[in-house]
Short mmCIF file of C-alpha atoms and ligand atoms in Angstrom, two decimals:
data_model
loop_
_atom_site.label_atom_id
_atom_site.label_comp_id
_atom_site.label_asym_id
_atom_site.label_seq_id
_atom_site.Cartn_x
_atom_site.Cartn_y
_atom_site.Cartn_z
CA MET A 219 0.00 0.00 0.00
CA SER A 220 1.32 3.40 -0.89
CA ARG A 221 1.87 5.88 1.85
CA ALA A 222 -1.18 7.72 3.18
CA SER A 223 -1.53 11.38 2.32
CA VAL A 224 -4.14 14.02 2.97
CA PRO A 225 -5.36 14.20 -0.67
CA LYS A 226 -5.59 10.40 -0.80
CA LEU A 227 -7.62 10.34 2.39
CA MET A 228 -9.98 12.99 1.03
CA MET A 229 -10.37 11.04 -2.20
CA ALA A 230 -11.07 7.81 -0.33
CA VAL A 231 -13.94 9.51 1.48
CA LEU A 232 -15.24 11.01 -1.74
CA LEU A 233 -15.07 7.68 -3.54
CA ALA A 234 -17.03 6.03 -0.73
CA THR A 235 -19.97 8.30 -1.55
CA ILE A 236 -19.93 7.53 -5.26
CA PRO A 237 -22.41 4.61 -5.14
CA ALA A 238 -24.90 6.77 -3.26
CA ALA A 239 -24.31 9.68 -5.65
CA ILE A 240 -24.93 7.45 -8.66
CA LEU A 241 -28.13 6.13 -7.08
CA ARG A 242 -29.34 9.67 -6.51
CA LEU A 243 -28.45 10.65 -10.08
CA THR A 244 -30.44 7.78 -11.52
CA GLN A 245 -33.40 8.75 -9.36
CA GLU A 246 -33.28 12.52 -9.53
CA GLY A 247 -31.88 13.24 -12.94
CA PRO A 248 -29.15 15.35 -14.54
CA ALA A 249 -30.05 18.53 -12.64
CA LEU A 250 -28.57 16.90 -9.57
CA GLY A 251 -25.41 16.24 -11.61
CA LEU A 252 -24.98 19.96 -12.14
CA GLN A 253 -25.43 20.51 -8.44
CA LEU A 254 -22.83 17.89 -7.59
CA LEU A 255 -20.40 19.81 -9.79
CA ALA A 256 -21.48 23.16 -8.41
CA GLY A 257 -20.67 22.30 -4.79
CA PRO A 258 -17.00 21.53 -5.37
CA ILE A 259 -16.68 24.47 -7.78
CA GLY A 260 -18.07 26.86 -5.18
CA ALA A 261 -15.88 25.48 -2.41
CA LEU A 262 -12.75 25.51 -4.57
CA ALA A 263 -13.51 29.08 -5.64
CA GLY A 264 -13.87 30.06 -2.00
CA GLU A 265 -10.61 28.31 -1.17
CA ALA A 266 -8.84 29.99 -4.10
CA LEU A 267 -10.00 33.40 -2.93
CA LEU A 268 -9.37 32.99 0.78
CA ARG A 269 -6.72 30.30 1.13
CA ARG A 270 -3.84 30.78 3.52
CA SER A 271 -1.34 28.56 1.77
CA ALA A 272 -0.58 27.98 -1.90
CA GLY A 273 -1.06 24.21 -1.78
CA SER A 274 -4.44 24.20 -0.13
CA LEU A 275 -6.37 23.84 -3.39
CA LYS A 276 -4.68 20.52 -3.99
CA ASP A 277 -5.09 18.96 -0.56
CA GLY A 278 -8.57 17.81 -1.57
CA SER A 279 -10.27 19.19 1.50
CA ALA A 280 -12.19 22.00 -0.22
CA LEU A 281 -13.18 19.62 -3.02
CA LEU A 282 -14.54 17.13 -0.48
CA THR A 283 -16.32 19.86 1.47
CA GLY A 284 -18.11 21.05 -1.67
CA TRP A 285 -18.96 17.54 -2.75
CA LEU A 286 -20.42 16.48 0.60
CA LEU A 287 -22.34 19.74 0.79
CA ALA A 288 -23.83 19.21 -2.65
CA LEU A 289 -24.81 15.66 -1.70
CA ALA A 290 -26.42 16.80 1.54
CA LEU A 291 -28.58 19.41 -0.18
CA PRO A 292 -31.86 18.41 -1.81
CA ALA A 293 -31.88 18.44 -5.60
CA SER A 294 -34.22 21.40 -5.40
CA ALA A 295 -31.40 23.60 -4.14
CA GLY A 296 -30.08 23.85 -7.68
CA ALA A 297 -26.63 24.59 -9.02
CA ALA A 298 -26.61 28.33 -8.31
CA LEU A 299 -27.52 28.11 -4.64
CA THR A 300 -25.22 25.11 -4.21
CA THR A 301 -22.32 27.13 -5.62
CA LEU A 302 -23.12 29.91 -3.17
CA ALA A 303 -23.30 27.41 -0.32
CA GLY A 304 -19.91 26.03 -1.38
CA VAL A 305 -18.33 29.49 -1.25
CA LEU A 306 -19.99 30.19 2.11
CA ALA A 307 -18.78 26.86 3.49
CA ILE A 308 -15.18 27.98 3.00
CA ALA A 309 -15.73 31.68 3.65
CA LEU A 310 -17.63 31.20 6.90
CA GLY A 311 -16.62 27.72 8.00
CA LYS A 312 -12.96 27.37 7.17
CA ALA A 313 -10.99 30.44 6.09
CA PRO A 314 -11.72 32.59 9.18
CA PHE A 315 -10.18 29.93 11.40
CA GLY A 316 -6.93 29.61 9.49
CA GLY A 317 -7.69 26.96 6.90
CA LEU A 318 -7.14 23.20 6.87
CA GLY A 319 -6.75 21.58 10.25
CA ARG A 320 -8.11 24.51 12.22
CA ASN A 321 -11.83 24.84 11.52
CA PRO A 322 -13.82 23.99 14.65
CA PHE A 323 -17.06 23.46 12.72
CA ASN A 324 -17.81 21.21 9.80
CA PRO A 325 -17.50 23.57 6.80
CA ALA A 326 -20.03 21.64 4.70
CA MET A 327 -22.62 21.99 7.46
CA VAL A 328 -21.75 25.67 7.89
CA GLY A 329 -22.52 26.15 4.19
CA TYR A 330 -25.68 24.08 4.50
CA ALA A 331 -26.89 26.02 7.53
CA ALA A 332 -26.01 29.34 5.92
CA LEU A 333 -28.15 28.41 2.92
CA LEU A 334 -31.04 27.36 5.14
CA VAL A 335 -30.86 30.65 7.01
CA LEU A 336 -30.51 32.80 3.89
CA PHE A 337 -33.03 30.95 1.75
CA PRO A 338 -35.38 29.06 4.05
CA LEU A 339 -37.76 28.22 1.22
CA ALA A 340 -35.14 27.16 -1.28
CA SER A 341 -36.08 23.54 -1.06
CA VAL A 342 -39.86 23.93 -1.26
CA ASP A 343 -40.13 22.97 -4.91
CA GLY A 344 -38.11 19.84 -4.58
CA VAL A 345 -40.39 18.04 -2.26
CA SER A 346 -43.88 17.32 -3.37
CA GLY A 347 -46.37 15.35 -1.44
CA ALA A 348 -46.19 13.80 1.95
CA THR A 349 -42.97 12.02 2.71
CA PRO A 350 -42.19 10.29 5.94
CA LEU A 351 -39.89 13.00 7.18
CA ALA A 352 -42.05 15.83 5.89
CA ALA A 353 -44.95 14.39 7.78
CA PHE A 354 -42.92 14.46 10.97
CA ALA A 355 -40.98 17.61 10.58
CA SER A 356 -42.51 20.15 8.25
CA ARG A 357 -45.37 21.40 10.34
CA GLU A 358 -45.09 24.99 9.20
CA GLY A 359 -45.07 24.24 5.51
CA LEU A 360 -41.29 24.09 5.38
CA THR A 361 -40.10 21.07 3.60
CA VAL A 362 -37.68 18.36 4.32
CA SER A 363 -34.26 18.91 2.87
CA GLU A 364 -33.63 15.22 2.99
CA TRP A 365 -33.04 12.78 0.31
CA VAL A 366 -35.09 10.01 1.71
CA GLU A 367 -38.22 11.63 0.33
CA ALA A 368 -38.75 8.77 -2.03
CA GLN A 369 -39.14 6.35 0.81
CA PRO A 370 -42.65 4.96 0.69
CA GLY A 371 -42.55 3.06 3.95
CA PRO A 372 -41.70 4.00 7.49
CA TRP A 373 -38.21 2.61 7.35
CA GLY A 374 -37.60 2.69 3.72
CA THR A 375 -38.10 0.23 0.97
CA GLY A 376 -37.13 0.36 -2.64
CA SER A 377 -35.03 3.31 -3.69
CA GLY A 378 -34.79 4.88 -0.24
CA LEU A 379 -33.48 1.67 1.23
CA ALA A 380 -31.06 1.23 -1.66
CA LEU A 381 -29.64 4.67 -0.99
CA SER A 382 -29.31 3.89 2.70
CA LEU A 383 -27.55 0.64 1.91
CA ALA A 384 -25.19 2.38 -0.51
CA LEU A 385 -24.25 4.91 2.18
CA LEU A 386 -23.88 2.22 4.81
CA ALA A 387 -21.62 0.18 2.54
CA GLY A 388 -19.44 3.14 1.62
CA GLY A 389 -19.17 4.38 5.18
CA ALA A 390 -18.60 1.00 6.75
CA GLY A 391 -15.89 0.35 4.15
CA LEU A 392 -14.08 3.51 5.25
CA VAL A 393 -14.33 2.52 8.90
CA LEU A 394 -13.20 -1.06 8.31
CA ARG A 395 -10.19 0.12 6.30
CA ARG A 396 -9.49 2.49 9.18
CA ALA A 397 -9.59 5.47 6.85
CA ILE A 398 -11.79 7.14 9.46
CA PRO A 399 -12.08 6.32 13.18
CA TRP A 400 -15.22 4.40 14.14
CA HIS A 401 -16.02 6.45 17.22
CA ALA A 402 -18.02 9.32 15.75
CA PRO A 403 -20.25 7.15 13.50
CA ALA A 404 -20.88 4.66 16.30
CA GLY A 405 -21.70 7.48 18.68
CA PHE A 406 -23.98 9.14 16.16
CA LEU A 407 -25.99 6.03 15.38
CA LEU A 408 -26.25 5.05 19.06
CA GLY A 409 -27.28 8.56 20.06
CA LEU A 410 -29.85 8.65 17.27
CA LEU A 411 -31.23 5.25 18.16
CA GLY A 412 -31.29 6.04 21.87
CA ALA A 413 -33.10 9.34 21.44
CA ALA A 414 -35.51 7.82 18.90
CA VAL A 415 -36.36 4.94 21.23
CA LEU A 416 -36.87 7.33 24.15
CA THR A 417 -39.17 9.62 22.17
CA TYR A 418 -41.07 6.86 20.36
CA ASP A 419 -44.62 6.55 21.59
CA GLY A 420 -45.66 3.59 19.51
CA GLY A 421 -46.63 5.47 16.41
CA GLY A 422 -49.05 8.04 17.79
CA SER A 423 -49.70 11.29 16.00
CA HIS A 424 -47.05 13.15 18.00
CA SER A 425 -44.45 10.49 17.58
CA ALA A 426 -41.06 11.59 16.38
CA GLY A 427 -40.97 8.53 14.16
CA HIS A 428 -40.12 4.88 14.41
CA PRO A 429 -36.56 4.39 15.69
CA LEU A 430 -35.60 2.27 12.71
CA PHE A 431 -36.92 4.95 10.41
CA HIS A 432 -34.48 7.38 12.02
CA LEU A 433 -31.62 4.95 11.98
CA PHE A 434 -31.93 3.90 8.36
CA SER A 435 -32.83 7.22 6.84
CA GLY A 436 -30.31 8.20 4.19
CA SER A 437 -29.61 11.50 5.87
CA ALA A 438 -28.79 9.82 9.19
CA LEU A 439 -26.36 7.39 7.59
CA PHE A 440 -24.86 10.16 5.50
CA ALA A 441 -24.34 12.28 8.60
CA ALA A 442 -22.98 9.35 10.59
CA PHE A 443 -20.34 8.30 8.06
CA PHE A 444 -19.55 11.42 6.07
CA ILE A 445 -20.42 14.48 8.13
CA ILE A 446 -19.79 13.91 11.83
CA THR A 447 -16.64 12.07 10.74
CA ASP A 448 -14.95 15.23 9.49
CA PRO A 449 -11.64 14.79 11.29
CA VAL A 450 -10.77 18.44 11.70
CA SER A 451 -13.93 19.81 13.26
CA GLY A 452 -15.21 18.96 16.71
CA ALA A 453 -13.64 16.43 19.05
CA HIS A 454 -10.22 14.86 18.37
CA THR A 455 -9.98 12.11 20.98
CA PRO A 456 -11.67 8.70 20.71
CA PRO A 457 -13.96 9.20 23.74
CA GLY A 458 -14.60 12.80 22.68
CA ARG A 459 -15.65 11.62 19.23
CA LEU A 460 -17.93 8.95 20.64
CA ALA A 461 -19.63 11.53 22.86
CA MET A 462 -19.78 14.17 20.13
CA GLY A 463 -21.36 11.65 17.75
CA ALA A 464 -23.91 10.61 20.35
CA LEU A 465 -24.77 14.23 21.01
CA ALA A 466 -25.23 14.96 17.31
CA GLY A 467 -27.34 11.83 16.85
CA ALA A 468 -29.61 12.65 19.77
CA LEU A 469 -29.94 16.28 18.70
CA THR A 470 -30.85 15.13 15.19
CA VAL A 471 -33.90 13.32 16.57
CA PHE A 472 -34.76 16.31 18.72
CA PHE A 473 -34.46 18.82 15.88
CA ARG A 474 -36.34 16.63 13.45
CA SER A 475 -39.40 16.64 15.63
CA GLU A 476 -39.07 19.99 17.39
CA GLY A 477 -36.99 22.37 15.34
CA PRO A 478 -38.13 25.12 13.01
CA PHE A 479 -35.99 23.76 10.20
CA PRO A 480 -37.03 20.79 8.13
CA ASP A 481 -33.79 19.01 8.72
CA GLY A 482 -31.92 19.74 11.87
CA ILE A 483 -28.94 17.54 11.10
CA ALA A 484 -26.78 20.48 10.10
CA PHE A 485 -27.54 22.28 13.32
CA ALA A 486 -27.19 19.11 15.38
CA VAL A 487 -23.73 18.55 13.88
CA LEU A 488 -22.67 22.18 14.37
CA LEU A 489 -23.78 22.17 18.00
CA ALA A 490 -22.04 18.87 18.66
CA ASN A 491 -18.90 20.23 16.96
CA GLY A 492 -19.04 23.16 19.35
CA ALA A 493 -19.05 20.78 22.31
CA GLY A 494 -16.05 18.91 20.87
CA PRO A 495 -13.22 20.77 22.64
CA ALA A 496 -14.97 20.47 26.00
CA LEU A 497 -15.53 16.74 25.42
CA ASP A 498 -11.84 16.33 24.55
CA ALA A 499 -10.82 18.16 27.69
CA LEU A 500 -13.06 15.87 29.70
CA ALA A 501 -11.57 12.84 27.99
CA GLU A 502 -8.02 13.99 28.63
CA GLY A 503 -8.83 14.78 32.24
CA ARG A 504 -10.31 11.35 32.80
CA ARG A 505 -7.32 9.69 31.17
CA GLN A 506 -5.07 11.67 33.41
CA GLY A 507 -7.06 10.46 36.39
CA HIS A 508 -6.51 6.84 35.39
CA ALA A 509 -2.87 7.15 34.48
CA MET B 258 4.19 20.20 5.16
CA MET B 259 0.52 19.60 5.87
CA PRO B 260 -1.03 20.43 9.23
CA CYS B 261 -2.43 17.75 11.51
CA ILE B 262 -5.95 17.10 10.25
CA HIS B 263 -6.78 14.97 13.30
CA CYS B 264 -7.57 12.04 11.03
CA GLY B 265 -6.81 9.77 13.98
CA ALA B 266 -4.69 7.36 11.95
CA CYS B 267 -1.94 7.65 14.56
CA VAL B 268 -4.15 6.68 17.50
CA PRO B 269 -4.90 2.96 16.98
CA VAL B 270 -1.32 2.21 15.86
CA CYS B 271 0.37 3.53 18.99
CA PRO B 272 1.57 0.51 21.01
CA LYS B 273 1.51 2.63 24.18
CA GLY B 274 -2.13 3.63 23.73
CA LEU B 275 -1.21 7.30 23.44
CA TRP B 276 -3.04 9.95 21.46
CA PRO B 277 -0.24 11.25 19.22
CA ASN B 278 -2.40 13.93 17.62
CA GLN B 279 -3.26 15.46 21.00
CA LEU B 280 0.34 15.12 22.15
CA TYR B 281 1.56 16.88 19.05
CA GLU B 282 -0.98 19.65 19.53
CA ALA B 283 -0.05 20.10 23.20
CA LEU B 284 3.63 20.37 22.31
CA ALA B 285 2.88 22.77 19.44
CA GLN B 286 1.07 24.97 21.94
CA GLY B 287 3.95 24.69 24.37
CA ASP B 288 1.60 23.14 26.92
CA LEU B 289 4.10 20.83 28.64
CA ALA B 290 1.74 20.09 31.52
CA ARG B 291 -0.87 18.77 29.09
CA ALA B 292 1.72 16.77 27.14
CA ASP B 293 2.90 15.28 30.42
CA ALA B 294 -0.67 14.46 31.46
CA LEU B 295 -1.23 12.80 28.07
CA GLY B 296 1.56 10.37 28.88
CA LEU B 297 4.37 11.77 26.74
CA ALA B 298 6.89 10.07 29.02
CA ARG B 299 5.59 6.66 27.89
CA CYS B 300 6.29 7.29 24.19
CA GLY B 301 8.86 4.76 23.03
CA ALA B 302 9.71 6.67 19.85
CA CYS B 303 8.72 3.64 17.77
CA ARG B 304 7.66 5.77 14.77
CA ALA B 305 4.41 3.84 14.25
CA CYS B 306 2.32 7.00 14.46
CA GLN B 307 4.59 8.90 12.14
CA ASP B 308 4.54 6.12 9.57
CA HIS B 309 0.74 6.30 9.42
CA CYS B 310 0.42 10.09 9.39
CA PRO B 311 -1.02 11.31 6.08
CA SER B 312 0.40 14.75 6.80
CA ALA B 313 3.87 13.23 7.26
CA LEU B 314 4.36 15.11 10.49
CA PRO B 315 7.68 14.59 12.32
CA LEU B 316 5.84 13.17 15.31
CA THR B 317 8.55 10.95 16.80
CA ALA B 318 11.25 13.61 16.72
CA ARG B 319 8.88 16.10 18.24
CA PHE B 320 7.97 13.67 21.02
CA ARG B 321 11.65 12.97 21.76
CA GLU B 322 12.31 16.68 21.97
CA GLY B 323 9.18 17.12 24.07
CA GLN B 324 10.30 14.45 26.53
CA GLY B 325 13.48 16.43 27.14
CA GLN B 326 11.46 19.61 27.55
CA VAL B 327 9.09 17.98 30.01
CA LEU B 328 12.02 16.52 31.95
CA ARG B 329 13.67 19.92 32.26
CA TRP B 330 10.31 21.43 33.09
CA THR B 331 9.55 18.93 35.86
CA GLU B 332 13.06 19.40 37.23
CA ALA B 333 12.62 23.16 37.19
CA LYS B 334 9.26 22.70 38.84
CA ALA B 335 10.76 20.49 41.56
CA ARG B 336 13.58 23.02 42.04
CA ALA B 337 11.08 25.84 42.32
CA ALA B 338 9.07 23.82 44.85
CA GLU B 339 12.25 23.12 46.86
CA ASP B 340 13.19 26.81 46.72
CA ALA B 341 9.74 27.75 47.89
CA ARG B 342 9.96 25.23 50.70
CA GLN B 343 13.29 26.62 51.84
CA ALA B 344 12.05 30.17 51.61
CA GLY B 345 9.09 29.10 53.69
CA GLU B 346 11.40 27.61 56.29
CA ARG B 347 13.49 30.76 56.38
CA TYR B 348 10.40 32.84 56.81
CA GLU B 349 9.13 30.68 59.64
CA ALA B 350 12.50 30.77 61.40
CA ARG B 351 12.56 34.54 61.11
CA GLU B 352 9.00 34.76 62.39
CA ALA B 353 9.93 32.57 65.37
CA ARG B 354 13.01 34.69 66.02
CA LEU B 355 11.01 37.90 65.93
CA GLN B 356 8.38 36.46 68.22
CA ALA B 357 11.00 35.30 70.71
CA ALA B 358 12.64 38.75 70.70
CA GLU B 359 9.30 40.40 71.24
CA ALA B 360 8.47 38.07 74.13
CA GLU B 361 11.91 38.78 75.59
CA ALA B 362 11.40 42.53 75.35
CA LEU B 363 8.01 42.22 76.99
CA GLU B 364 9.48 40.17 79.82
CA ALA B 365 12.30 42.70 80.33
CA LYS B 366 9.79 45.52 80.45
CA ARG B 367 7.69 43.63 82.95
CA GLN B 368 10.75 43.02 85.08
CA ARG B 369 11.78 46.69 84.89
CA ARG B 370 8.33 47.69 86.00
CA ALA B 371 8.38 45.22 88.90
CA GLU B 372 11.81 46.54 89.88
CA ALA B 373 10.58 50.15 89.81
CA GLN B 374 7.62 49.20 91.90
CA ARG B 375 9.87 47.43 94.37
CA ARG B 376 12.02 50.55 94.63
CA ALA B 377 8.94 52.71 95.15
CA GLU B 378 7.84 50.39 97.95
CA ALA B 379 11.27 50.67 99.50
CA ARG B 380 11.03 54.49 99.30
CA ARG B 381 7.64 54.50 101.06
CA PRO B 382 9.19 55.38 104.57
CA ALA B 383 10.47 58.58 102.95
CA LYS B 384 6.95 59.84 103.54
CA GLY B 385 8.33 60.88 106.96
CA GLY B 386 10.94 62.90 105.05
CA THR B 387 8.15 64.83 103.49
CA ASP B 388 6.82 65.61 106.89
CA ALA B 389 10.28 66.69 107.95
CA ARG B 390 10.43 69.08 105.00
CA ARG B 391 7.07 70.50 106.01
CA ASP B 392 8.29 70.92 109.60
CA ALA B 393 11.36 72.74 108.31
CA GLN B 394 9.12 75.01 106.21
CA ARG B 395 6.90 75.60 109.15
CA ALA B 396 9.94 76.47 111.33
CA ALA B 397 11.26 78.80 108.60
CA LEU B 398 7.87 80.51 108.37
CA GLN B 399 7.72 80.88 112.14
CA ARG B 400 11.17 82.37 112.14
CA ALA B 401 10.16 84.79 109.41
CA MET B 402 6.98 85.67 111.35
CA GLU B 403 8.99 86.41 114.49
CA LYS B 404 11.28 88.62 112.46
CA ALA B 405 8.36 90.40 110.84
CA GLN B 406 6.71 90.88 114.22
CA ALA B 407 9.95 92.27 115.62
CA GLU B 408 10.25 94.71 112.75
CA GLY B 409 6.53 95.50 112.83
CA ARG B 410 5.75 94.50 109.21
CA GLU B 411 2.05 93.83 109.78
CA ASP B 412 1.07 92.86 106.22
CA ASP B 413 4.01 90.47 105.89
CA LEU B 414 3.00 88.93 109.15
CA ALA B 415 -0.58 88.39 107.96
CA ARG B 416 0.69 86.80 104.70
CA LEU B 417 3.07 84.52 106.60
CA THR B 418 0.32 83.55 109.03
CA ALA B 419 -1.93 82.57 106.11
CA ALA B 420 0.92 80.55 104.57
CA LEU B 421 1.52 78.81 107.85
CA THR B 422 -2.20 78.02 108.17
CA ALA B 423 -2.25 76.70 104.62
CA LEU B 424 0.73 74.49 105.35
CA GLY B 425 -0.91 73.29 108.51
CA ASP B 426 -4.18 72.60 106.74
CA ALA B 427 -2.44 70.64 104.02
CA SER B 428 -0.75 68.31 106.45
S1 SF4 C 240 -1.97 10.75 11.75
FE1 SF4 C 240 -1.00 12.77 11.54
S2 SF4 C 240 -2.63 14.06 10.68
FE2 SF4 C 240 -3.61 12.23 11.44
S3 SF4 C 240 -4.24 12.76 13.52
FE3 SF4 C 240 -2.25 11.76 13.69
S4 SF4 C 240 -0.80 13.47 13.67
FE4 SF4 C 240 -2.74 14.28 12.90
S1 SF4 C 241 6.35 7.05 18.53
FE1 SF4 C 241 5.46 7.26 20.58
S2 SF4 C 241 3.43 8.16 20.23
FE2 SF4 C 241 4.15 7.38 18.23
S3 SF4 C 241 3.29 5.34 18.11
FE3 SF4 C 241 5.32 5.11 19.00
S4 SF4 C 241 4.99 5.18 21.23
FE4 SF4 C 241 3.12 5.95 20.26
#
């Protein structure tokens, strides 16, 4: 095996999302293709404008940020808004903190959240009809910026399940090859499951949704393996990552059923990122106590 | 050289169970206490972390260097603690000395006072001496009165009589 490098690591993560991206393309059409190009273009443009070091365009981090951002957005966002979100991801989420290795928050989620705040209705067109998540989350007419909309059943069958499986396969592959530590994904899925089980009332009208629905939604698996796993942002110790993941997972359930935004994953991740340094300090303190 | 992206590749490969990324960060920040608490002393400089670092960071060399820094730092800390302990001892000795001197001075003062009192007691019979002085004054006045009478100085005589009465009254 050739020696690991930052660009190779970034590419490995990007490649792991390719099956899911292809599935989405076959389901949602060529417009999504434009969007998947627009995200990286926006992020790379932002990096080119604001970078701190000459080589930072080639380290693959901005490319990956833009790509993951474009994948996280609903197809209804469109290429123009996705480009803007890509620029904002770097301009707000990465450059102000000193570039690669220093951003405390996931830049892709910063771009995502910025777009939600600036254009709260941007995704209205993309979602038509009741979808499982829309039924749970979009009480004010806001729509779900999820890509599990196509799921006909409560925990996904057909295309929704295929997408979930594609994400699970790609993400699990990364973890098993130790390209990314397992702690954040495990924490995220456990936190999500735990919060979903605690809030599940057996399917009543106020239910936050069946736990398995939460666990196997495409957005949850995407967040677990490709978003909360961003190595730079948030916690940097194994216990810190486990706790940060759990926090993000639990908050995701909470925001899905309570929040004003159709999809609270971005905000759940950003909040959990913010708790990262404190969780690391706790972890280091505990270690010290045992040493 | 790339920065540490906290990919975590160095963590599972460390045979000592250390967190090389956090160690490296602590040393980069000059936080020797944190590096020490993270177990820097246990690093065996095996290079496993460095070999897996995608940013090709010079982890092992930095840890070696850091171990020396922490050693010097702990020594300096121990020296400072010893210095502080000695200074504390000196201070306490001085305090004790000052207190002893103060107690001594108090005792001397008390003794001087007792001595003075004893002397005053001893002088108490001299009260008779006072009477003797008064008798002498009285005799002198009487002599002066006789003289005044003999010379017929009436007003002087009256004044001297009053003085003699006053002296007599006072006694
Ligand atoms: S392997 Fe290198 S880049 Fe990755 S966390 Fe460790 S020190 Fe940082
Ligand atoms: S060089 Fe030190 S920190 Fe790195 S793997 Fe070896 S023992 Fe662990």
